[in-house]
Amino acid sequence: MKVLISGGGGFVASHLTELLLAEGHEVIAVDNFITGDRRNLEAVRDRPKFQLIEHDVSLPREYPAVDAVFHMASPASPVGYRTWPIETMLVNSQGTYHLLEHARKCGAKFLVASTSEAYGDPKVHPQTEDYWGNVNPVGVRACYDESKRYGEAMTMEYHRSLDTDTRIIRIFNTYGPRNQPDDGRVVPNFCMRALEGAPITVYGDGSQTRSFCFVSDLVEGIRRAMFTEGTAGEVINLGNPSEYTMLEFARFVNDLAGNKSEIVFEPLPESRKDDPMLRRPDISKAQRLLGWEPVVPPEEGLKRTLDWFRENALGTPASV
Ligand SMILES: NC(=O)c1ccc[n+]([C@@H]2O[C@H](COP(=O)([O-])OP(=O)(O)OC[C@H]3O[C@@H](n4cnc5c(N)ncnc54)[C@H](O)[C@@H]3O)[C@@H](O)[C@H]2O)c1
């Protein structure tokens, strides 16, 4: 198949690009690199079945006809969407619209990457797809949460009213090689501090929980969500249901890095006051519809991620 992947130069979509090329598909990546990195595409840049279009997908343009459109473009980390708040709102609204239009016109399948943030600070735990969420519509995270929710509504309307073959995935925290070391997310943050032997900061008492999915598991789930029969019109959580408190997770990363960094507690900064307390996906729908669940054990995923940070952010060979 010929597929278009918006945000192809980003963390998740560059892994998806590699997976789909390895399966023999033709991939057109579209990216303006506001939060992505050209180095993420180094391994595929010269492949005959790969093409890069540098473009802001919030703006209209003609694309080649394709069989499937993966709309993955959007700043994703708090650092990313606070640096680019308007661009984030546009890519999840206008960007979703332009790519849906393209999919509709060429009769392509469409998948949009939404987020667990669509559940806000959830009152239902673990989060099931039928939970509507608890989102502050004017808070510091709203540029991300609310624009993703708008993108979901638009995607569902294309399915309902225009019969476009769409699906929505809600991605929960994902980590792995090509995470940006300074994007403020938990895994890069803890890994970098632990590798540097610097104090690891836990906000509050560290009892907030998160669930972390290794990127190879996630992209396999994305592939199945697009290509499995019966997914049109569906909303599907993709994430790893193993749940850690932040304190447990800081200790876990610290032990794996082997540097015995100090763990320090700080009050939650103003910029993070809408952070959810609990986050864990209910993945029974993905298990049932896609036959998918994460298979990479956290020790293995974190070791691979720590190795990647050693080599790419600290400049130390992975064997050290
Ligand atoms: N990584 C996670 O844990 C996570 C969790 C939930 C949802 N998601 C979603 O998955 C997708 C990928 O996230 P990621 O972590 O790989 O982020 P990322 O920032 O690494 O990748 C996003 C890519 O989109 C590109 N982009 C942004 N705006 C664009 C625009 N207007 N036009 C063209 N390209 C544009 C960026 O340059 C970047 O390459 C995002 O939609 C994000 O919201 C990710």
mmCIF file of C-alpha atoms and ligand atoms in Angstrom:
data_model
loop_
_atom_site.group_PDB
_atom_site.id
_atom_site.type_symbol
_atom_site.label_atom_id
_atom_site.label_comp_id
_atom_site.label_asym_id
_atom_site.label_seq_id
_atom_site.Cartn_x
_atom_site.Cartn_y
_atom_site.Cartn_z
ATOM 1 C CA MET A 1 0.000 0.000 0.000
ATOM 2 C CA LYS A 2 0.935 3.616 -0.366
ATOM 3 C CA VAL A 3 0.535 5.519 2.909
ATOM 4 C CA LEU A 4 0.920 9.108 4.042
ATOM 5 C CA ILE A 5 2.192 9.729 7.573
ATOM 6 C CA SER A 6 1.957 13.274 8.918
ATOM 7 C CA GLY A 7 4.570 14.068 11.567
ATOM 8 C CA GLY A 8 6.777 11.322 10.082
ATOM 9 C CA GLY A 9 9.922 12.989 11.441
ATOM 10 C CA GLY A 10 8.714 12.694 15.031
ATOM 11 C CA PHE A 11 9.401 10.104 17.711
ATOM 12 C CA VAL A 12 6.431 7.748 17.231
ATOM 13 C CA ALA A 13 5.854 8.243 13.505
ATOM 14 C CA SER A 14 9.494 7.621 12.546
ATOM 15 C CA HIS A 15 9.207 4.168 14.186
ATOM 16 C CA LEU A 16 5.891 3.631 12.389
ATOM 17 C CA THR A 17 7.562 4.636 9.109
ATOM 18 C CA GLU A 18 10.282 2.011 9.630
ATOM 19 C CA LEU A 19 7.723 -0.684 10.483
ATOM 20 C CA LEU A 20 5.613 0.002 7.391
ATOM 21 C CA LEU A 21 8.626 0.219 5.054
ATOM 22 C CA ALA A 22 9.873 -3.092 6.459
ATOM 23 C CA GLU A 23 6.507 -4.612 5.492
ATOM 24 C CA GLY A 24 6.931 -3.391 1.924
ATOM 25 C CA HIS A 25 4.591 -0.394 1.989
ATOM 26 C CA GLU A 26 5.425 2.877 0.274
ATOM 27 C CA VAL A 27 5.615 5.757 2.790
ATOM 28 C CA ILE A 28 5.225 9.489 2.241
ATOM 29 C CA ALA A 29 6.194 11.370 5.425
ATOM 30 C CA VAL A 30 4.994 14.960 5.774
ATOM 31 C CA ASP A 31 6.621 17.097 8.452
ATOM 32 C CA ASN A 32 7.558 20.703 9.150
ATOM 33 C CA PHE A 33 9.969 19.619 11.924
ATOM 34 C CA ILE A 34 8.698 22.026 14.579
ATOM 35 C CA THR A 35 9.219 19.345 17.206
ATOM 36 C CA GLY A 36 10.612 16.525 15.053
ATOM 37 C CA ASP A 37 14.195 15.793 14.124
ATOM 38 C CA ARG A 38 15.562 15.043 10.666
ATOM 39 C CA ARG A 39 17.949 12.517 12.228
ATOM 40 C CA ASN A 40 14.911 10.341 13.072
ATOM 41 C CA LEU A 41 14.597 9.622 9.345
ATOM 42 C CA GLU A 42 18.279 9.001 8.646
ATOM 43 C CA ALA A 43 17.833 5.220 8.407
ATOM 44 C CA VAL A 44 15.066 5.471 5.790
ATOM 45 C CA ARG A 45 15.922 8.662 3.893
ATOM 46 C CA ASP A 46 17.478 6.911 0.906
ATOM 47 C CA ARG A 47 15.012 4.020 0.641
ATOM 48 C CA PRO A 48 13.328 3.955 -2.781
ATOM 49 C CA LYS A 49 9.872 3.511 -1.211
ATOM 50 C CA PHE A 50 10.295 6.528 1.082
ATOM 51 C CA GLN A 51 9.502 10.156 0.280
ATOM 52 C CA LEU A 52 9.646 13.211 2.544
ATOM 53 C CA ILE A 53 7.462 16.266 1.953
ATOM 54 C CA GLU A 54 8.421 19.254 4.118
ATOM 55 C CA HIS A 55 5.147 21.019 4.761
ATOM 56 C CA ASP A 56 2.930 22.367 7.530
ATOM 57 C CA VAL A 57 -0.129 20.097 7.346
ATOM 58 C CA SER A 58 -2.310 22.814 8.923
ATOM 59 C CA LEU A 59 -2.079 24.510 5.517
ATOM 60 C CA PRO A 60 -3.827 23.112 2.435
ATOM 61 C CA ARG A 61 -1.916 21.439 -0.398
ATOM 62 C CA GLU A 62 -2.286 18.614 -2.868
ATOM 63 C CA TYR A 63 -0.781 15.263 -1.842
ATOM 64 C CA PRO A 64 -0.278 12.166 -3.964
ATOM 65 C CA ALA A 65 -3.198 9.707 -3.856
ATOM 66 C CA VAL A 66 -2.671 7.090 -1.115
ATOM 67 C CA ASP A 67 -4.443 4.073 0.396
ATOM 68 C CA ALA A 68 -4.109 5.171 4.021
ATOM 69 C CA VAL A 69 -3.445 8.401 5.946
ATOM 70 C CA PHE A 70 -1.933 8.306 9.440
ATOM 71 C CA HIS A 71 -2.349 11.749 11.029
ATOM 72 C CA MET A 72 0.409 11.700 13.650
ATOM 73 C CA ALA A 73 1.593 15.343 13.468
ATOM 74 C CA SER A 74 1.272 17.427 16.631
ATOM 75 C CA PRO A 75 3.580 18.661 19.330
ATOM 76 C CA ALA A 76 3.046 16.044 22.053
ATOM 77 C CA SER A 77 5.018 16.959 25.161
ATOM 78 C CA PRO A 78 4.110 19.761 27.588
ATOM 79 C CA VAL A 79 7.308 21.546 26.517
ATOM 80 C CA GLY A 80 6.315 21.120 22.861
ATOM 81 C CA TYR A 81 2.745 22.343 23.113
ATOM 82 C CA ARG A 82 3.539 25.182 25.512
ATOM 83 C CA THR A 83 6.211 26.391 23.048
ATOM 84 C CA TRP A 84 3.822 25.980 20.088
ATOM 85 C CA PRO A 85 0.286 26.385 21.556
ATOM 86 C CA ILE A 86 -1.420 27.928 18.520
ATOM 87 C CA GLU A 87 0.380 25.614 16.096
ATOM 88 C CA THR A 88 -0.764 22.677 18.262
ATOM 89 C CA MET A 89 -4.375 23.815 18.073
ATOM 90 C CA LEU A 90 -4.108 24.311 14.324
ATOM 91 C CA VAL A 91 -2.505 20.977 13.498
ATOM 92 C CA ASN A 92 -5.151 19.106 15.489
ATOM 93 C CA SER A 93 -8.013 21.078 13.922
ATOM 94 C CA GLN A 94 -7.062 22.441 10.464
ATOM 95 C CA GLY A 95 -4.446 19.728 9.977
ATOM 96 C CA THR A 96 -6.994 17.022 10.797
ATOM 97 C CA TYR A 97 -9.487 18.639 8.420
ATOM 98 C CA HIS A 98 -7.091 18.878 5.457
ATOM 99 C CA LEU A 99 -5.913 15.290 5.882
ATOM 100 C CA LEU A 100 -9.450 13.976 6.324
ATOM 101 C CA GLU A 101 -10.397 15.767 3.115
ATOM 102 C CA HIS A 102 -7.461 14.142 1.355
ATOM 103 C CA ALA A 103 -8.470 10.699 2.655
ATOM 104 C CA ARG A 104 -12.102 11.267 1.652
ATOM 105 C CA LYS A 105 -11.166 12.396 -1.861
ATOM 106 C CA CYS A 106 -8.930 9.427 -2.568
ATOM 107 C CA GLY A 107 -11.046 6.891 -0.686
ATOM 108 C CA ALA A 108 -8.219 6.182 1.753
ATOM 109 C CA LYS A 109 -8.412 4.802 5.257
ATOM 110 C CA PHE A 110 -7.710 7.427 7.928
ATOM 111 C CA LEU A 111 -6.287 7.166 11.445
ATOM 112 C CA VAL A 112 -5.809 10.071 13.840
ATOM 113 C CA ALA A 113 -3.428 9.951 16.802
ATOM 114 C CA SER A 114 -5.372 11.274 19.728
ATOM 115 C CA THR A 115 -4.254 11.027 23.305
ATOM 116 C CA SER A 116 -5.057 9.834 26.801
ATOM 117 C CA GLU A 117 -5.085 13.574 27.610
ATOM 118 C CA ALA A 118 -8.545 13.567 26.037
ATOM 119 C CA TYR A 119 -9.627 12.044 29.390
ATOM 120 C CA GLY A 120 -8.144 15.016 31.292
ATOM 121 C CA ASP A 121 -7.852 14.372 35.038
ATOM 122 C CA PRO A 122 -10.009 11.248 34.899
ATOM 123 C CA LYS A 123 -12.789 10.396 37.330
ATOM 124 C CA VAL A 124 -12.904 6.856 35.896
ATOM 125 C CA HIS A 125 -9.941 4.541 36.430
ATOM 126 C CA PRO A 126 -8.652 2.767 34.420
ATOM 127 C CA GLN A 127 -9.843 4.804 31.432
ATOM 128 C CA THR A 128 -12.229 3.087 29.021
ATOM 129 C CA GLU A 129 -12.996 4.520 25.581
ATOM 130 C CA ASP A 130 -16.593 5.334 26.510
ATOM 131 C CA TYR A 131 -15.487 7.715 29.310
ATOM 132 C CA TRP A 132 -15.979 11.338 28.196
ATOM 133 C CA GLY A 133 -13.240 12.815 30.322
ATOM 134 C CA ASN A 134 -12.685 15.634 32.777
ATOM 135 C CA VAL A 135 -10.831 18.392 30.935
ATOM 136 C CA ASN A 136 -10.225 22.015 31.903
ATOM 137 C CA PRO A 137 -11.131 23.775 28.623
ATOM 138 C CA VAL A 138 -9.152 26.936 29.449
ATOM 139 C CA GLY A 139 -6.209 25.475 31.387
ATOM 140 C CA VAL A 140 -2.534 25.368 30.348
ATOM 141 C CA ARG A 141 -2.994 21.941 28.741
ATOM 142 C CA ALA A 142 -6.161 22.912 26.848
ATOM 143 C CA CYS A 143 -4.324 23.848 23.640
ATOM 144 C CA TYR A 144 -3.434 20.162 23.425
ATOM 145 C CA ASP A 145 -6.327 18.331 25.124
ATOM 146 C CA GLU A 146 -9.127 20.335 23.627
ATOM 147 C CA SER A 147 -7.699 20.467 20.118
ATOM 148 C CA LYS A 148 -7.252 16.688 20.195
ATOM 149 C CA ARG A 149 -10.887 16.364 21.293
ATOM 150 C CA TYR A 150 -11.935 18.639 18.431
ATOM 151 C CA GLY A 151 -9.875 16.518 16.014
ATOM 152 C CA GLU A 152 -11.648 13.415 17.335
ATOM 153 C CA ALA A 153 -15.067 14.996 16.804
ATOM 154 C CA MET A 154 -14.147 16.023 13.243
ATOM 155 C CA THR A 155 -12.805 12.538 12.492
ATOM 156 C CA MET A 156 -15.982 10.921 13.823
ATOM 157 C CA GLU A 157 -18.141 13.313 11.775
ATOM 158 C CA TYR A 158 -16.297 12.383 8.565
ATOM 159 C CA HIS A 159 -17.109 8.778 9.359
ATOM 160 C CA ARG A 160 -20.722 9.429 10.365
ATOM 161 C CA SER A 161 -21.721 12.000 7.745
ATOM 162 C CA LEU A 162 -19.342 11.417 4.856
ATOM 163 C CA ASP A 163 -18.731 7.691 5.217
ATOM 164 C CA THR A 164 -14.963 8.068 5.398
ATOM 165 C CA ASP A 165 -13.144 4.983 6.713
ATOM 166 C CA THR A 166 -11.732 6.545 9.916
ATOM 167 C CA ARG A 167 -10.506 5.385 13.316
ATOM 168 C CA ILE A 168 -9.249 7.245 16.389
ATOM 169 C CA ILE A 169 -6.495 5.935 18.632
ATOM 170 C CA ARG A 170 -5.920 7.361 22.111
ATOM 171 C CA ILE A 171 -2.239 6.936 22.831
ATOM 172 C CA PHE A 172 -1.052 6.683 26.446
ATOM 173 C CA ASN A 173 2.483 7.664 27.539
ATOM 174 C CA THR A 174 4.967 6.077 25.197
ATOM 175 C CA TYR A 175 8.742 5.982 25.476
ATOM 176 C CA GLY A 176 11.782 4.635 23.680
ATOM 177 C CA PRO A 177 14.744 5.539 21.480
ATOM 178 C CA ARG A 178 14.294 8.992 19.838
ATOM 179 C CA ASN A 179 12.472 10.441 22.833
ATOM 180 C CA GLN A 180 13.838 13.957 23.109
ATOM 181 C CA PRO A 181 16.024 14.170 26.221
ATOM 182 C CA ASP A 182 14.735 17.617 27.231
ATOM 183 C CA ASP A 183 11.031 17.421 26.371
ATOM 184 C CA GLY A 184 9.947 17.397 30.019
ATOM 185 C CA ARG A 185 8.178 14.035 29.851
ATOM 186 C CA VAL A 186 8.683 11.571 32.690
ATOM 187 C CA VAL A 187 10.762 8.888 30.972
ATOM 188 C CA PRO A 188 13.316 11.184 29.254
ATOM 189 C CA ASN A 189 13.505 13.329 32.356
ATOM 190 C CA PHE A 190 14.111 10.473 34.804
ATOM 191 C CA CYS A 191 16.455 8.642 32.412
ATOM 192 C CA MET A 192 18.617 11.710 31.778
ATOM 193 C CA ARG A 193 18.852 12.650 35.459
ATOM 194 C CA ALA A 194 19.642 9.052 36.408
ATOM 195 C CA LEU A 195 22.350 8.747 33.712
ATOM 196 C CA GLU A 196 23.926 12.049 34.736
ATOM 197 C CA GLY A 197 23.831 11.001 38.397
ATOM 198 C CA ALA A 198 21.830 14.193 39.033
ATOM 199 C CA PRO A 199 18.905 14.395 41.484
ATOM 200 C CA ILE A 200 15.608 13.031 40.112
ATOM 201 C CA THR A 201 12.726 15.375 40.920
ATOM 202 C CA VAL A 202 9.372 13.904 41.883
ATOM 203 C CA TYR A 203 6.492 16.359 42.235
ATOM 204 C CA GLY A 204 4.240 16.260 45.296
ATOM 205 C CA ASP A 205 4.561 13.000 47.223
ATOM 206 C CA GLY A 206 5.094 10.993 44.035
ATOM 207 C CA SER A 207 1.792 9.125 44.346
ATOM 208 C CA GLN A 208 0.509 10.212 40.910
ATOM 209 C CA THR A 209 0.442 7.242 38.546
ATOM 210 C CA ARG A 210 1.365 6.717 34.901
ATOM 211 C CA SER A 211 1.563 3.734 32.549
ATOM 212 C CA PHE A 212 4.345 3.574 29.995
ATOM 213 C CA CYS A 213 4.317 1.765 26.656
ATOM 214 C CA PHE A 214 7.449 0.928 24.681
ATOM 215 C CA VAL A 215 7.369 2.463 21.207
ATOM 216 C CA SER A 216 7.668 -0.803 19.225
ATOM 217 C CA ASP A 217 4.532 -2.081 20.982
ATOM 218 C CA LEU A 218 2.682 1.140 20.232
ATOM 219 C CA VAL A 219 3.483 1.224 16.507
ATOM 220 C CA GLU A 220 2.382 -2.386 16.117
ATOM 221 C CA GLY A 221 -0.926 -1.367 17.725
ATOM 222 C CA ILE A 222 -1.205 1.602 15.337
ATOM 223 C CA ARG A 223 -0.570 -0.643 12.332
ATOM 224 C CA ARG A 224 -3.278 -3.071 13.448
ATOM 225 C CA ALA A 225 -5.738 -0.255 14.249
ATOM 226 C CA MET A 226 -5.404 0.972 10.661
ATOM 227 C CA PHE A 227 -5.450 -2.327 8.800
ATOM 228 C CA THR A 228 -7.616 -4.697 10.895
ATOM 229 C CA GLU A 229 -11.135 -5.291 9.562
ATOM 230 C CA GLY A 230 -13.899 -3.823 11.703
ATOM 231 C CA THR A 231 -12.025 -0.778 13.040
ATOM 232 C CA ALA A 232 -13.859 1.867 10.967
ATOM 233 C CA GLY A 233 -15.568 4.384 13.263
ATOM 234 C CA GLU A 234 -13.869 2.982 16.369
ATOM 235 C CA VAL A 235 -12.019 4.758 19.185
ATOM 236 C CA ILE A 236 -9.255 2.567 20.608
ATOM 237 C CA ASN A 237 -6.937 3.048 23.586
ATOM 238 C CA LEU A 238 -3.332 2.035 22.936
ATOM 239 C CA GLY A 239 -0.999 1.918 25.900
ATOM 240 C CA ASN A 240 0.551 -0.335 28.485
ATOM 241 C CA PRO A 241 -1.705 -0.995 31.471
ATOM 242 C CA SER A 242 1.184 -1.620 33.938
ATOM 243 C CA GLU A 243 0.821 1.304 36.322
ATOM 244 C CA TYR A 244 3.513 2.907 38.473
ATOM 245 C CA THR A 245 3.485 5.712 40.998
ATOM 246 C CA MET A 246 6.022 8.365 40.032
ATOM 247 C CA LEU A 247 8.079 7.482 43.097
ATOM 248 C CA GLU A 248 8.162 3.765 42.211
ATOM 249 C CA PHE A 249 9.084 4.618 38.648
ATOM 250 C CA ALA A 250 11.884 7.009 39.685
ATOM 251 C CA ARG A 251 13.380 4.225 41.837
ATOM 252 C CA PHE A 252 13.015 1.707 39.007
ATOM 253 C CA VAL A 253 14.815 3.924 36.444
ATOM 254 C CA ASN A 254 17.452 4.841 39.019
ATOM 255 C CA ASP A 255 18.210 1.175 39.741
ATOM 256 C CA LEU A 256 18.473 0.318 36.032
ATOM 257 C CA ALA A 257 20.795 3.269 35.338
ATOM 258 C CA GLY A 258 22.975 2.149 38.251
ATOM 259 C CA ASN A 259 24.069 5.622 39.378
ATOM 260 C CA LYS A 260 22.088 5.890 42.618
ATOM 261 C CA SER A 261 20.859 9.421 41.969
ATOM 262 C CA GLU A 262 19.137 11.136 44.850
ATOM 263 C CA ILE A 263 15.316 11.360 44.571
ATOM 264 C CA VAL A 264 14.083 14.802 45.638
ATOM 265 C CA PHE A 265 10.503 15.978 46.218
ATOM 266 C CA GLU A 266 9.249 19.351 45.022
ATOM 267 C CA PRO A 267 5.812 20.968 45.049
ATOM 268 C CA LEU A 268 3.906 20.724 41.783
ATOM 269 C CA PRO A 269 4.813 23.802 39.710
ATOM 270 C CA GLU A 270 2.008 26.120 38.532
ATOM 271 C CA SER A 271 2.545 24.975 34.918
ATOM 272 C CA ARG A 272 1.662 21.377 35.913
ATOM 273 C CA LYS A 273 -1.307 21.999 38.105
ATOM 274 C CA ASP A 274 -3.729 20.387 35.625
ATOM 275 C CA ASP A 275 -1.596 17.234 35.477
ATOM 276 C CA PRO A 276 -3.800 14.154 35.897
ATOM 277 C CA MET A 277 -3.380 12.199 39.154
ATOM 278 C CA LEU A 278 -4.057 8.793 37.643
ATOM 279 C CA ARG A 279 -3.460 7.383 34.195
ATOM 280 C CA ARG A 280 -3.921 3.778 33.083
ATOM 281 C CA PRO A 281 -5.513 2.517 29.875
ATOM 282 C CA ASP A 282 -8.176 -0.137 29.771
ATOM 283 C CA ILE A 283 -6.987 -1.972 26.665
ATOM 284 C CA SER A 284 -9.655 -4.675 26.517
ATOM 285 C CA LYS A 285 -11.049 -3.161 23.301
ATOM 286 C CA ALA A 286 -7.626 -3.269 21.590
ATOM 287 C CA GLN A 287 -7.181 -6.855 22.797
ATOM 288 C CA ARG A 288 -10.585 -7.844 21.438
ATOM 289 C CA LEU A 289 -10.585 -5.906 18.136
ATOM 290 C CA LEU A 290 -6.905 -6.022 17.225
ATOM 291 C CA GLY A 291 -5.577 -9.006 19.163
ATOM 292 C CA TRP A 292 -3.018 -6.529 20.489
ATOM 293 C CA GLU A 293 -1.319 -6.004 23.795
ATOM 294 C CA PRO A 294 2.143 -4.758 24.757
ATOM 295 C CA VAL A 295 4.814 -7.457 24.821
ATOM 296 C CA VAL A 296 8.039 -5.595 25.692
ATOM 297 C CA PRO A 297 8.795 -5.923 29.436
ATOM 298 C CA PRO A 298 9.499 -2.551 31.127
ATOM 299 C CA GLU A 299 13.044 -3.573 32.140
ATOM 300 C CA GLU A 300 13.901 -4.312 28.513
ATOM 301 C CA GLY A 301 12.250 -1.176 27.121
ATOM 302 C CA LEU A 302 13.906 1.042 29.698
ATOM 303 C CA LYS A 303 17.334 -0.537 29.164
ATOM 304 C CA ARG A 304 17.045 0.085 25.424
ATOM 305 C CA THR A 305 15.954 3.650 26.091
ATOM 306 C CA LEU A 306 18.762 4.292 28.599
ATOM 307 C CA ASP A 307 21.259 2.903 26.059
ATOM 308 C CA TRP A 308 19.880 5.235 23.417
ATOM 309 C CA PHE A 309 20.167 8.258 25.700
ATOM 310 C CA ARG A 310 23.736 7.212 26.644
ATOM 311 C CA GLU A 311 24.727 7.140 22.997
ATOM 312 C CA ASN A 312 22.707 10.028 21.619
ATOM 313 C CA ALA A 313 22.329 12.493 24.454
ATOM 314 C CA LEU A 314 25.433 11.821 26.565
ATOM 315 C CA GLY A 315 27.703 10.655 23.728
ATOM 316 C CA THR A 316 28.753 7.496 25.613
ATOM 317 C CA PRO A 317 28.830 4.058 23.940
ATOM 318 C CA ALA A 318 25.824 1.914 24.897
ATOM 319 C CA SER A 319 28.003 -0.772 26.524
ATOM 320 C CA VAL A 320 29.154 1.572 29.332
HETATM 321 N N1 LIG B 1 4.560 10.097 22.641
HETATM 322 C C1 LIG B 1 3.502 9.929 23.408
HETATM 323 O O1 LIG B 1 3.617 9.460 24.555
HETATM 324 C C2 LIG B 1 2.140 10.325 22.915
HETATM 325 C C3 LIG B 1 1.052 10.200 23.780
HETATM 326 C C4 LIG B 1 -0.198 10.557 23.328
HETATM 327 C C5 LIG B 1 -0.392 10.991 22.029
HETATM 328 N N2 LIG B 1 0.682 11.107 21.209
HETATM 329 C C6 LIG B 1 0.435 11.620 19.858
HETATM 330 O O2 LIG B 1 1.220 10.909 18.927
HETATM 331 C C7 LIG B 1 1.679 11.787 17.899
HETATM 332 C C8 LIG B 1 3.183 11.734 17.805
HETATM 333 O O3 LIG B 1 3.764 12.138 19.057
HETATM 334 P P1 LIG B 1 5.338 12.142 19.290
HETATM 335 O O4 LIG B 1 5.561 11.826 20.719
HETATM 336 O O5 LIG B 1 6.001 11.310 18.273
HETATM 337 O O6 LIG B 1 5.667 13.683 19.083
HETATM 338 P P2 LIG B 1 6.817 14.366 18.204
HETATM 339 O O7 LIG B 1 6.809 15.804 18.585
HETATM 340 O O8 LIG B 1 8.097 13.618 18.345
HETATM 341 O O9 LIG B 1 6.293 14.152 16.734
HETATM 342 C C9 LIG B 1 5.337 14.991 16.145
HETATM 343 C C10 LIG B 1 5.812 15.346 14.757
HETATM 344 O O10 LIG B 1 4.817 16.165 14.147
HETATM 345 C C11 LIG B 1 5.467 17.225 13.441
HETATM 346 N N3 LIG B 1 4.525 18.320 13.297
HETATM 347 C C12 LIG B 1 3.935 19.056 14.265
HETATM 348 N N4 LIG B 1 3.116 19.968 13.726
HETATM 349 C C13 LIG B 1 3.174 19.795 12.368
HETATM 350 C C14 LIG B 1 2.551 20.432 11.272
HETATM 351 N N5 LIG B 1 1.688 21.442 11.442
HETATM 352 N N6 LIG B 1 2.841 20.009 10.034
HETATM 353 C C15 LIG B 1 3.704 18.972 9.839
HETATM 354 N N7 LIG B 1 4.340 18.338 10.850
HETATM 355 C C16 LIG B 1 4.075 18.749 12.097
HETATM 356 C C17 LIG B 1 6.649 17.557 14.330
HETATM 357 O O11 LIG B 1 7.658 18.294 13.687
HETATM 358 C C18 LIG B 1 7.102 16.164 14.759
HETATM 359 O O12 LIG B 1 8.015 15.609 13.824
HETATM 360 C C19 LIG B 1 1.135 13.166 18.252
HETATM 361 O O13 LIG B 1 -0.068 13.384 17.540
HETATM 362 C C20 LIG B 1 0.857 13.067 19.721
HETATM 363 O O14 LIG B 1 -0.154 13.959 20.136
HETATM 364 C C21 LIG B 1 1.937 10.799 21.624
#
